[in-house]
Amino acid sequence: EAGVTQFPSHSVIEKGQTVTLRCDPISGHDNLYWYRRVMGKEIKFLLHFVKESKQDESGMPNNRFLAERTGGTYSTLKVQPAELEDSGVYFCASSQGRGLAGYNEQFFGPGTRLTVL
Amino acid sequence: AQSVTQPDIHITVSEGASLELRCNYSYGATPYLFWYVQSPGQGLQLLLKYFSGDTLVQGIKGFEAEFKRSQSSFNLRKPSVHWSDAAEYFCAVGPNGPGGKLIFGQGTELSVKP
């Protein structure tokens, strides 16, 4: 079974440009999460989809970030326009619906390293 | 405020030596607790988790962790480190219920000397 995949693995863009990151979750996983790690800091939650609906987007930094999950399958995270402080590693994770005792293990992708110059 | 602290940013141990990585958390309710590991070029892999019950939990790759409620700690241990354990380790907490975001510590990078 394929794991969570993310594309691209690296992206280097200039300030003011637009970048779109993609995440393909494990097939059948209803929950999809985006996290971000800025250099030297902790991994921080951005948002959570349940199927195609945004369950929690409390971690989105500002309105330059737009996340979508069309048809409840893959998800994209667009940054427009990108700023220097957006540099970091963006992780995607997915989990099944309600599991044993209500816990759903989150499976992480390898991340996309974004560098904004 | 909810937070996780990993006080050691970088640790170096000799191969075969024992290892303990520290994790302290601040959380309003009883959380779920996790340790993840990230090897270069890989995603985060779950090492072990604690929900309830026995406070000493066993994980993959010979790791274990002990939950101490009185100290709000969930330290990760391994009796004998292998060179392949060199990686970055993350402690995380999550809500005591389905789904929900994880709150991570800053990570501890482990180097292993031959």
mmCIF file of C-alpha atoms in Angstrom:
data_model
loop_
_atom_site.group_PDB
_atom_site.id
_atom_site.type_symbol
_atom_site.label_atom_id
_atom_site.label_comp_id
_atom_site.label_asym_id
_atom_site.label_seq_id
_atom_site.Cartn_x
_atom_site.Cartn_y
_atom_site.Cartn_z
ATOM 1 C CA GLU A 1 0.000 0.000 0.000
ATOM 2 C CA ALA A 2 1.375 3.389 -0.973
ATOM 3 C CA GLY A 3 2.016 5.869 1.792
ATOM 4 C CA VAL A 4 1.331 9.565 1.838
ATOM 5 C CA THR A 5 3.030 11.249 -1.086
ATOM 6 C CA GLN A 6 3.865 14.901 -1.545
ATOM 7 C CA PHE A 7 4.898 16.866 -4.588
ATOM 8 C CA PRO A 8 7.258 18.531 -5.186
ATOM 9 C CA SER A 9 9.927 17.419 -2.774
ATOM 10 C CA HIS A 10 11.660 20.785 -3.081
ATOM 11 C CA SER A 11 10.567 24.140 -4.409
ATOM 12 C CA VAL A 12 12.587 27.323 -4.708
ATOM 13 C CA ILE A 13 10.685 30.457 -5.636
ATOM 14 C CA GLU A 14 11.106 34.186 -5.389
ATOM 15 C CA LYS A 15 9.192 36.418 -3.057
ATOM 16 C CA GLY A 16 5.871 37.377 -4.574
ATOM 17 C CA GLN A 17 5.502 34.256 -6.674
ATOM 18 C CA THR A 18 2.882 31.585 -6.248
ATOM 19 C CA VAL A 19 3.530 27.990 -5.267
ATOM 20 C CA THR A 20 1.174 25.043 -5.048
ATOM 21 C CA LEU A 21 1.997 22.002 -2.967
ATOM 22 C CA ARG A 22 0.190 18.737 -3.443
ATOM 23 C CA CYS A 23 -0.547 15.890 -1.072
ATOM 24 C CA ASP A 24 -1.942 12.486 -1.928
ATOM 25 C CA PRO A 25 -3.134 10.727 1.208
ATOM 26 C CA ILE A 26 -3.345 7.015 1.758
ATOM 27 C CA SER A 27 -6.305 5.669 -0.182
ATOM 28 C CA GLY A 28 -9.454 5.590 1.887
ATOM 29 C CA HIS A 29 -8.237 8.005 4.554
ATOM 30 C CA ASP A 30 -10.896 10.583 5.304
ATOM 31 C CA ASN A 31 -8.682 12.815 7.420
ATOM 32 C CA LEU A 32 -5.969 14.934 5.857
ATOM 33 C CA TYR A 33 -3.724 17.331 7.765
ATOM 34 C CA TRP A 34 -1.202 19.954 6.777
ATOM 35 C CA TYR A 35 1.644 20.914 9.080
ATOM 36 C CA ARG A 36 4.632 23.210 8.651
ATOM 37 C CA ARG A 37 8.079 23.348 10.156
ATOM 38 C CA VAL A 38 9.913 26.616 9.923
ATOM 39 C CA MET A 39 13.676 26.196 10.340
ATOM 40 C CA GLY A 40 14.688 25.611 13.910
ATOM 41 C CA LYS A 41 11.158 25.574 15.211
ATOM 42 C CA GLU A 42 8.581 22.964 16.018
ATOM 43 C CA ILE A 43 6.223 21.349 13.540
ATOM 44 C CA LYS A 44 2.998 23.348 13.611
ATOM 45 C CA PHE A 45 -0.494 22.397 12.590
ATOM 46 C CA LEU A 46 -2.032 24.304 9.701
ATOM 47 C CA LEU A 47 -5.361 22.649 8.975
ATOM 48 C CA HIS A 48 -7.433 19.485 8.961
ATOM 49 C CA PHE A 49 -9.801 18.174 6.318
ATOM 50 C CA VAL A 50 -12.431 15.542 6.861
ATOM 51 C CA LYS A 51 -13.132 14.345 3.357
ATOM 52 C CA GLU A 52 -13.584 17.571 1.389
ATOM 53 C CA SER A 53 -14.594 19.741 4.336
ATOM 54 C CA LYS A 54 -12.291 21.882 6.427
ATOM 55 C CA GLN A 55 -12.667 20.648 9.987
ATOM 56 C CA ASP A 56 -10.126 22.952 11.583
ATOM 57 C CA GLU A 57 -8.128 25.680 9.890
ATOM 58 C CA SER A 58 -7.042 27.459 13.032
ATOM 59 C CA GLY A 59 -3.361 27.106 12.184
ATOM 60 C CA MET A 60 -3.423 28.809 8.810
ATOM 61 C CA PRO A 61 -1.109 31.812 9.150
ATOM 62 C CA ASN A 62 -2.978 34.271 6.938
ATOM 63 C CA ASN A 63 -5.097 34.598 3.833
ATOM 64 C CA ARG A 64 -2.141 34.086 1.526
ATOM 65 C CA PHE A 65 -2.567 30.380 2.200
ATOM 66 C CA LEU A 66 -5.371 28.478 0.509
ATOM 67 C CA ALA A 67 -5.977 24.783 0.980
ATOM 68 C CA GLU A 68 -8.358 22.653 -1.005
ATOM 69 C CA ARG A 69 -9.302 19.032 -1.114
ATOM 70 C CA THR A 70 -11.299 18.366 -4.209
ATOM 71 C CA GLY A 71 -13.560 15.341 -4.026
ATOM 72 C CA GLY A 72 -12.079 14.354 -0.709
ATOM 73 C CA THR A 73 -8.999 12.818 -2.305
ATOM 74 C CA TYR A 74 -5.775 14.734 -2.844
ATOM 75 C CA SER A 75 -5.189 18.156 -1.381
ATOM 76 C CA THR A 76 -3.363 21.256 -2.533
ATOM 77 C CA LEU A 77 -1.899 24.079 -0.504
ATOM 78 C CA LYS A 78 -1.347 27.283 -2.410
ATOM 79 C CA VAL A 79 0.745 30.159 -1.170
ATOM 80 C CA GLN A 80 0.063 33.411 -3.014
ATOM 81 C CA PRO A 81 2.035 35.609 -2.909
ATOM 82 C CA ALA A 82 4.895 33.863 -1.131
ATOM 83 C CA GLU A 83 6.897 35.746 1.490
ATOM 84 C CA LEU A 84 10.327 35.002 2.929
ATOM 85 C CA GLU A 85 8.856 33.765 6.206
ATOM 86 C CA ASP A 86 6.918 31.065 4.363
ATOM 87 C CA SER A 87 10.108 29.069 3.889
ATOM 88 C CA GLY A 88 10.086 25.755 5.652
ATOM 89 C CA VAL A 89 9.061 22.140 5.298
ATOM 90 C CA TYR A 90 5.392 21.450 4.691
ATOM 91 C CA PHE A 91 4.172 18.067 5.860
ATOM 92 C CA CYS A 92 0.986 16.324 4.974
ATOM 93 C CA ALA A 93 -0.541 13.530 7.031
ATOM 94 C CA SER A 94 -3.596 11.359 6.685
ATOM 95 C CA SER A 95 -5.611 9.087 8.918
ATOM 96 C CA GLN A 96 -8.651 6.862 8.656
ATOM 97 C CA GLY A 97 -12.059 7.719 9.966
ATOM 98 C CA ARG A 98 -12.962 6.793 13.509
ATOM 99 C CA GLY A 99 -10.687 3.989 14.624
ATOM 100 C CA LEU A 100 -10.308 1.831 17.701
ATOM 101 C CA ALA A 101 -11.094 3.852 20.806
ATOM 102 C CA GLY A 102 -11.514 6.852 18.583
ATOM 103 C CA TYR A 103 -7.834 7.185 17.790
ATOM 104 C CA ASN A 104 -6.598 7.579 14.248
ATOM 105 C CA GLU A 105 -2.864 7.258 13.691
ATOM 106 C CA GLN A 106 -1.600 10.011 11.455
ATOM 107 C CA PHE A 107 0.696 8.816 8.660
ATOM 108 C CA PHE A 108 3.065 11.470 7.404
ATOM 109 C CA GLY A 109 4.490 12.181 4.008
ATOM 110 C CA PRO A 110 8.162 13.104 3.449
ATOM 111 C CA GLY A 111 7.380 16.803 3.243
ATOM 112 C CA THR A 112 7.945 19.548 0.700
ATOM 113 C CA ARG A 113 10.854 21.856 1.394
ATOM 114 C CA LEU A 114 9.897 25.363 0.297
ATOM 115 C CA THR A 115 12.519 28.071 -0.046
ATOM 116 C CA VAL A 116 11.412 31.623 -0.754
ATOM 117 C CA LEU A 117 14.218 33.926 -1.909
ATOM 118 C CA ALA B 1 -1.524 27.035 26.633
ATOM 119 C CA GLN B 2 -0.875 23.655 25.090
ATOM 120 C CA SER B 3 2.794 22.984 24.401
ATOM 121 C CA VAL B 4 5.468 20.337 24.207
ATOM 122 C CA THR B 5 9.058 20.891 25.275
ATOM 123 C CA GLN B 6 12.015 18.857 24.196
ATOM 124 C CA PRO B 7 14.877 20.454 26.080
ATOM 125 C CA ASP B 8 17.668 18.780 24.137
ATOM 126 C CA ILE B 9 18.078 20.052 20.590
ATOM 127 C CA HIS B 10 20.966 17.729 19.793
ATOM 128 C CA ILE B 11 22.330 14.643 21.536
ATOM 129 C CA THR B 12 25.317 12.488 20.653
ATOM 130 C CA VAL B 13 25.687 8.994 22.041
ATOM 131 C CA SER B 14 28.067 6.152 21.340
ATOM 132 C CA GLU B 15 26.789 3.073 19.596
ATOM 133 C CA GLY B 16 25.720 0.535 22.184
ATOM 134 C CA ALA B 17 25.111 3.156 24.856
ATOM 135 C CA SER B 18 21.732 3.783 26.396
ATOM 136 C CA LEU B 19 19.554 6.697 25.327
ATOM 137 C CA GLU B 20 16.952 8.868 26.958
ATOM 138 C CA LEU B 21 15.212 11.726 25.155
ATOM 139 C CA ARG B 22 13.194 14.068 27.302
ATOM 140 C CA CYS B 23 9.725 15.385 26.654
ATOM 141 C CA ASN B 24 7.520 17.551 28.848
ATOM 142 C CA TYR B 25 4.062 18.708 27.939
ATOM 143 C CA SER B 26 1.446 21.185 29.006
ATOM 144 C CA TYR B 27 -2.096 20.203 28.149
ATOM 145 C CA GLY B 28 -5.460 20.984 29.701
ATOM 146 C CA ALA B 29 -6.816 17.460 29.699
ATOM 147 C CA THR B 30 -5.249 14.035 29.606
ATOM 148 C CA PRO B 31 -3.720 13.888 26.148
ATOM 149 C CA TYR B 32 -2.657 11.180 23.828
ATOM 150 C CA LEU B 33 1.149 11.121 23.686
ATOM 151 C CA PHE B 34 3.362 10.162 20.782
ATOM 152 C CA TRP B 35 6.951 9.827 19.702
ATOM 153 C CA TYR B 36 7.794 10.129 16.009
ATOM 154 C CA VAL B 37 11.116 9.678 14.240
ATOM 155 C CA GLN B 38 12.234 11.264 11.011
ATOM 156 C CA SER B 39 15.173 9.858 9.085
ATOM 157 C CA PRO B 40 16.689 11.940 6.281
ATOM 158 C CA GLY B 41 14.404 12.078 3.244
ATOM 159 C CA GLN B 42 11.652 10.206 5.035
ATOM 160 C CA GLY B 43 8.334 11.180 6.538
ATOM 161 C CA LEU B 44 7.652 11.068 10.242
ATOM 162 C CA GLN B 45 7.239 7.512 11.467
ATOM 163 C CA LEU B 46 5.332 6.683 14.619
ATOM 164 C CA LEU B 47 7.551 4.980 17.200
ATOM 165 C CA LEU B 48 5.012 4.550 19.980
ATOM 166 C CA LYS B 49 1.932 6.051 21.565
ATOM 167 C CA TYR B 50 0.255 6.281 24.956
ATOM 168 C CA PHE B 51 -3.455 6.510 25.511
ATOM 169 C CA SER B 52 -4.123 5.059 28.937
ATOM 170 C CA GLY B 53 -3.306 2.100 31.134
ATOM 171 C CA ASP B 54 0.230 0.867 31.659
ATOM 172 C CA THR B 55 2.457 3.919 31.819
ATOM 173 C CA LEU B 56 5.399 2.115 30.224
ATOM 174 C CA VAL B 57 4.767 1.622 26.530
ATOM 175 C CA GLN B 58 6.768 -0.357 24.053
ATOM 176 C CA GLY B 59 7.305 0.748 20.499
ATOM 177 C CA ILE B 60 9.055 -0.274 17.359
ATOM 178 C CA LYS B 61 12.811 -0.572 16.913
ATOM 179 C CA GLY B 62 13.351 -1.405 20.576
ATOM 180 C CA PHE B 63 12.157 1.948 21.925
ATOM 181 C CA GLU B 64 10.031 2.453 25.007
ATOM 182 C CA ALA B 65 8.584 5.472 26.765
ATOM 183 C CA GLU B 66 7.259 6.116 30.227
ATOM 184 C CA PHE B 67 4.356 8.420 31.014
ATOM 185 C CA LYS B 68 4.682 10.238 34.326
ATOM 186 C CA ARG B 69 1.574 12.258 35.030
ATOM 187 C CA SER B 70 3.027 13.989 38.085
ATOM 188 C CA GLN B 71 5.927 15.301 36.025
ATOM 189 C CA SER B 72 3.970 15.859 32.787
ATOM 190 C CA SER B 73 6.683 13.889 31.056
ATOM 191 C CA PHE B 74 6.882 11.221 28.393
ATOM 192 C CA ASN B 75 10.549 10.357 27.986
ATOM 193 C CA LEU B 76 11.779 8.044 25.271
ATOM 194 C CA ARG B 77 14.381 5.390 26.053
ATOM 195 C CA LYS B 78 16.405 2.743 24.356
ATOM 196 C CA PRO B 79 18.850 0.456 26.209
ATOM 197 C CA SER B 80 21.365 0.114 23.380
ATOM 198 C CA VAL B 81 21.575 2.535 20.478
ATOM 199 C CA HIS B 82 22.400 1.392 16.948
ATOM 200 C CA TRP B 83 24.009 3.568 14.290
ATOM 201 C CA SER B 84 20.758 3.380 12.300
ATOM 202 C CA ASP B 85 18.954 5.212 15.109
ATOM 203 C CA ALA B 86 20.585 8.466 14.070
ATOM 204 C CA ALA B 87 17.621 10.661 13.145
ATOM 205 C CA GLU B 88 15.433 13.430 14.500
ATOM 206 C CA TYR B 89 12.902 12.540 17.176
ATOM 207 C CA PHE B 90 9.686 14.401 17.878
ATOM 208 C CA CYS B 91 7.424 14.208 20.874
ATOM 209 C CA ALA B 92 3.789 15.163 20.271
ATOM 210 C CA VAL B 93 0.482 15.395 22.079
ATOM 211 C CA GLY B 94 -3.011 15.127 20.684
ATOM 212 C CA PRO B 95 -6.562 15.379 21.915
ATOM 213 C CA ASN B 96 -8.052 12.481 23.827
ATOM 214 C CA GLY B 97 -10.498 11.609 21.081
ATOM 215 C CA PRO B 98 -10.797 10.948 17.386
ATOM 216 C CA GLY B 99 -8.946 12.989 14.803
ATOM 217 C CA GLY B 100 -7.526 16.294 15.845
ATOM 218 C CA LYS B 101 -4.283 18.137 15.474
ATOM 219 C CA LEU B 102 -0.991 17.132 16.988
ATOM 220 C CA ILE B 103 1.175 19.551 18.919
ATOM 221 C CA PHE B 104 4.873 18.871 18.478
ATOM 222 C CA GLY B 105 8.021 19.653 20.365
ATOM 223 C CA GLN B 106 10.992 21.204 18.601
ATOM 224 C CA GLY B 107 12.630 17.867 17.983
ATOM 225 C CA THR B 108 15.846 16.275 19.204
ATOM 226 C CA GLU B 109 18.501 15.366 16.689
ATOM 227 C CA LEU B 110 20.347 12.208 17.622
ATOM 228 C CA SER B 111 23.857 11.499 16.390
ATOM 229 C CA VAL B 112 25.484 8.122 17.011
ATOM 230 C CA LYS B 113 29.252 7.761 17.325
ATOM 231 C CA PRO B 114 30.856 4.519 16.194
#
